[in-house]
Coordinates of C-alpha atoms in Angstrom, one line a residue:
M1 CA 41.8 78.4 67.4
K2 CA 44.2 75.5 67.7
I3 CA 47.1 77.7 66.5
R4 CA 46.3 80.4 69.1
S5 CA 46.1 77.8 71.9
F6 CA 49.5 76.3 70.8
T7 CA 51.1 79.8 70.7
I8 CA 49.8 80.6 74.2
A9 CA 51.1 77.2 75.5
L10 CA 54.4 77.7 73.8
S11 CA 54.7 81.2 75.3
M12 CA 53.9 79.9 78.8
T13 CA 56.4 77.1 78.4
G14 CA 59.1 79.6 77.5
F15 CA 58.2 81.8 80.4
L16 CA 58.3 78.9 82.9
L17 CA 61.6 77.7 81.5
S18 CA 63.2 81.2 81.7
S19 CA 61.9 81.6 85.3
A20 CA 63.2 78.2 86.4
G21 CA 66.5 78.8 84.6
S22 CA 67.2 82.1 86.4
S23 CA 66.4 80.5 89.8
F24 CA 68.7 77.5 89.0
A25 CA 71.4 79.8 87.8
A26 CA 71.4 81.8 91.0
G27 CA 71.9 78.6 93.0
S28 CA 74.6 77.4 90.7
G29 CA 76.8 80.4 90.9
G30 CA 74.6 82.9 89.1
D31 CA 75.1 84.2 85.6
N32 CA 78.2 86.1 86.6
G33 CA 79.7 83.4 88.8
W34 CA 79.5 85.5 91.9
G35 CA 76.6 83.7 93.5
D36 CA 73.2 84.4 94.8
N37 CA 72.9 88.0 96.0
S38 CA 69.7 87.6 98.1
N39 CA 71.6 87.3 101.4
S40 CA 72.8 90.8 102.5
D41 CA 76.0 89.5 104.1
L42 CA 76.8 87.5 101.0
K43 CA 76.0 90.5 98.8
T44 CA 78.3 92.8 100.8
A45 CA 81.0 90.1 100.8
I46 CA 80.8 89.9 97.1
E47 CA 81.1 93.6 96.7
L48 CA 84.2 93.5 98.9
I49 CA 85.7 90.7 96.8
Q50 CA 85.0 92.7 93.6
D51 CA 86.9 95.5 95.3
E52 CA 89.7 93.0 96.0
K53 CA 89.2 93.3 99.8
Y54 CA 89.4 89.6 100.3
S55 CA 90.2 89.6 104.0
D56 CA 87.4 92.0 104.8
A57 CA 84.9 89.6 103.1
Q58 CA 85.9 86.6 105.2
P59 CA 83.8 87.4 108.4
L60 CA 80.7 88.1 106.3
L61 CA 81.1 84.8 104.4
Q62 CA 81.6 82.9 107.7
K63 CA 78.5 84.6 109.1
T64 CA 76.6 83.6 106.0
I65 CA 77.7 79.9 106.4
K66 CA 76.8 80.0 110.1
A67 CA 73.3 81.1 109.2
D68 CA 73.0 78.8 106.2
P69 CA 75.5 75.9 106.3
D70 CA 74.3 74.6 102.9
N71 CA 75.1 77.9 101.0
A72 CA 77.3 76.7 98.2
D73 CA 77.7 80.3 97.0
A74 CA 79.3 81.4 100.3
Y75 CA 81.7 78.4 100.2
N76 CA 82.6 79.2 96.6
M77 CA 83.3 82.9 97.5
L78 CA 85.4 81.8 100.5
G79 CA 87.4 79.6 98.1
Y80 CA 87.8 82.4 95.6
S81 CA 88.9 84.9 98.2
Q82 CA 91.3 82.5 99.9
R83 CA 92.8 81.6 96.5
K84 CA 93.3 85.3 95.8
L85 CA 95.0 85.7 99.2
G86 CA 97.4 82.9 98.2
N87 CA 95.9 80.2 100.5
K88 CA 95.5 77.5 97.9
D89 CA 95.0 74.6 100.2
V90 CA 92.3 76.4 102.1
A91 CA 90.7 77.5 98.8
L92 CA 90.7 73.9 97.7
G93 CA 88.7 72.8 100.8
Y94 CA 86.1 75.5 100.3
Y95 CA 85.6 74.8 96.6
N96 CA 85.2 71.1 97.4
K97 CA 82.6 71.9 100.0
A98 CA 80.7 74.0 97.6
L99 CA 80.8 71.2 95.1
D100 CA 79.7 68.7 97.7
L101 CA 76.7 70.8 98.2
N102 CA 76.1 71.5 94.5
P103 CA 78.2 69.4 92.1
R104 CA 77.1 71.5 89.1
H105 CA 77.9 74.9 90.7
R106 CA 79.3 76.8 87.8
G107 CA 81.4 79.3 89.7
A108 CA 83.0 76.7 92.0
N109 CA 83.8 74.4 89.0
E110 CA 85.4 77.3 87.1
Y111 CA 87.4 78.6 90.1
L112 CA 88.5 75.1 91.1
G113 CA 89.7 74.6 87.5
Q114 CA 91.6 77.9 87.8
L115 CA 93.1 76.7 91.0
Y116 CA 94.2 73.5 89.4
L117 CA 96.0 75.4 86.7
E118 CA 97.8 77.4 89.5
L119 CA 98.8 74.1 91.0
D120 CA 100.1 72.8 87.6
K121 CA 97.3 70.2 87.4
P122 CA 95.8 70.8 83.9
G123 CA 94.2 67.4 83.8
K124 CA 92.1 68.2 86.8
A125 CA 91.3 71.6 85.3
K126 CA 90.0 69.8 82.2
E127 CA 87.8 67.6 84.5
R128 CA 86.1 70.8 85.8
L129 CA 85.8 72.0 82.2
D130 CA 84.0 68.7 81.3
V131 CA 81.6 69.2 84.2
L132 CA 80.9 72.8 83.0
D133 CA 80.4 71.5 79.5
K134 CA 77.6 69.2 80.8
S135 CA 76.1 71.8 83.1
C136 CA 76.1 74.7 80.6
T137 CA 73.6 73.3 78.0
F138 CA 73.7 76.4 75.8
G139 CA 77.1 77.6 76.9
C140 CA 78.1 79.9 79.8
D141 CA 80.8 82.4 80.7
E142 CA 82.3 80.0 83.3
Y143 CA 83.0 77.4 80.6
T144 CA 84.4 79.9 78.2
T145 CA 86.6 81.5 80.8
L146 CA 88.1 78.2 82.0
K147 CA 88.5 76.9 78.5
E148 CA 90.5 80.1 77.6
A149 CA 92.6 79.8 80.7
I150 CA 93.4 76.1 79.9
E151 CA 94.4 77.1 76.4
A152 CA 96.6 79.9 77.7
Y153 CA 98.2 77.5 80.2
E154 CA 99.0 75.0 77.5
K155 CA 100.5 77.6 75.2
A156 CA 102.7 78.8 78.0
Q157 CA 104.1 75.3 78.5

């Protein structure tokens, strides 16, 4: 009887941890780094960004922020799209705002690290990698992607 109770308790703990983990992941940039897709404007903006329609995504992201000023995912996506448009200073501000709202935001930490590499600041990119290392207990794509980008940057030097 004790073994059965222990097995049930262990199963429930695993279920609760997996449920909490997926909720946390969505707020921290989601498993794919593209943010929480529960907001329809944000979801549409992410689809536009995935189609490389960065300018078209801007009004939807601004609308998302107007409705939810604490939406770190929207700020992250604004930073990403601005970086892809070549507006690095603007992107930096949006990434920093996302990280002010959620310092462990995986997407914002990765993308800010990528921006630092574009700005020839590998030391700052490594700082973002350290944050991801602490945030991604069992590893995550954002950590791996930024680590590979830093390695490629260093080989090219």
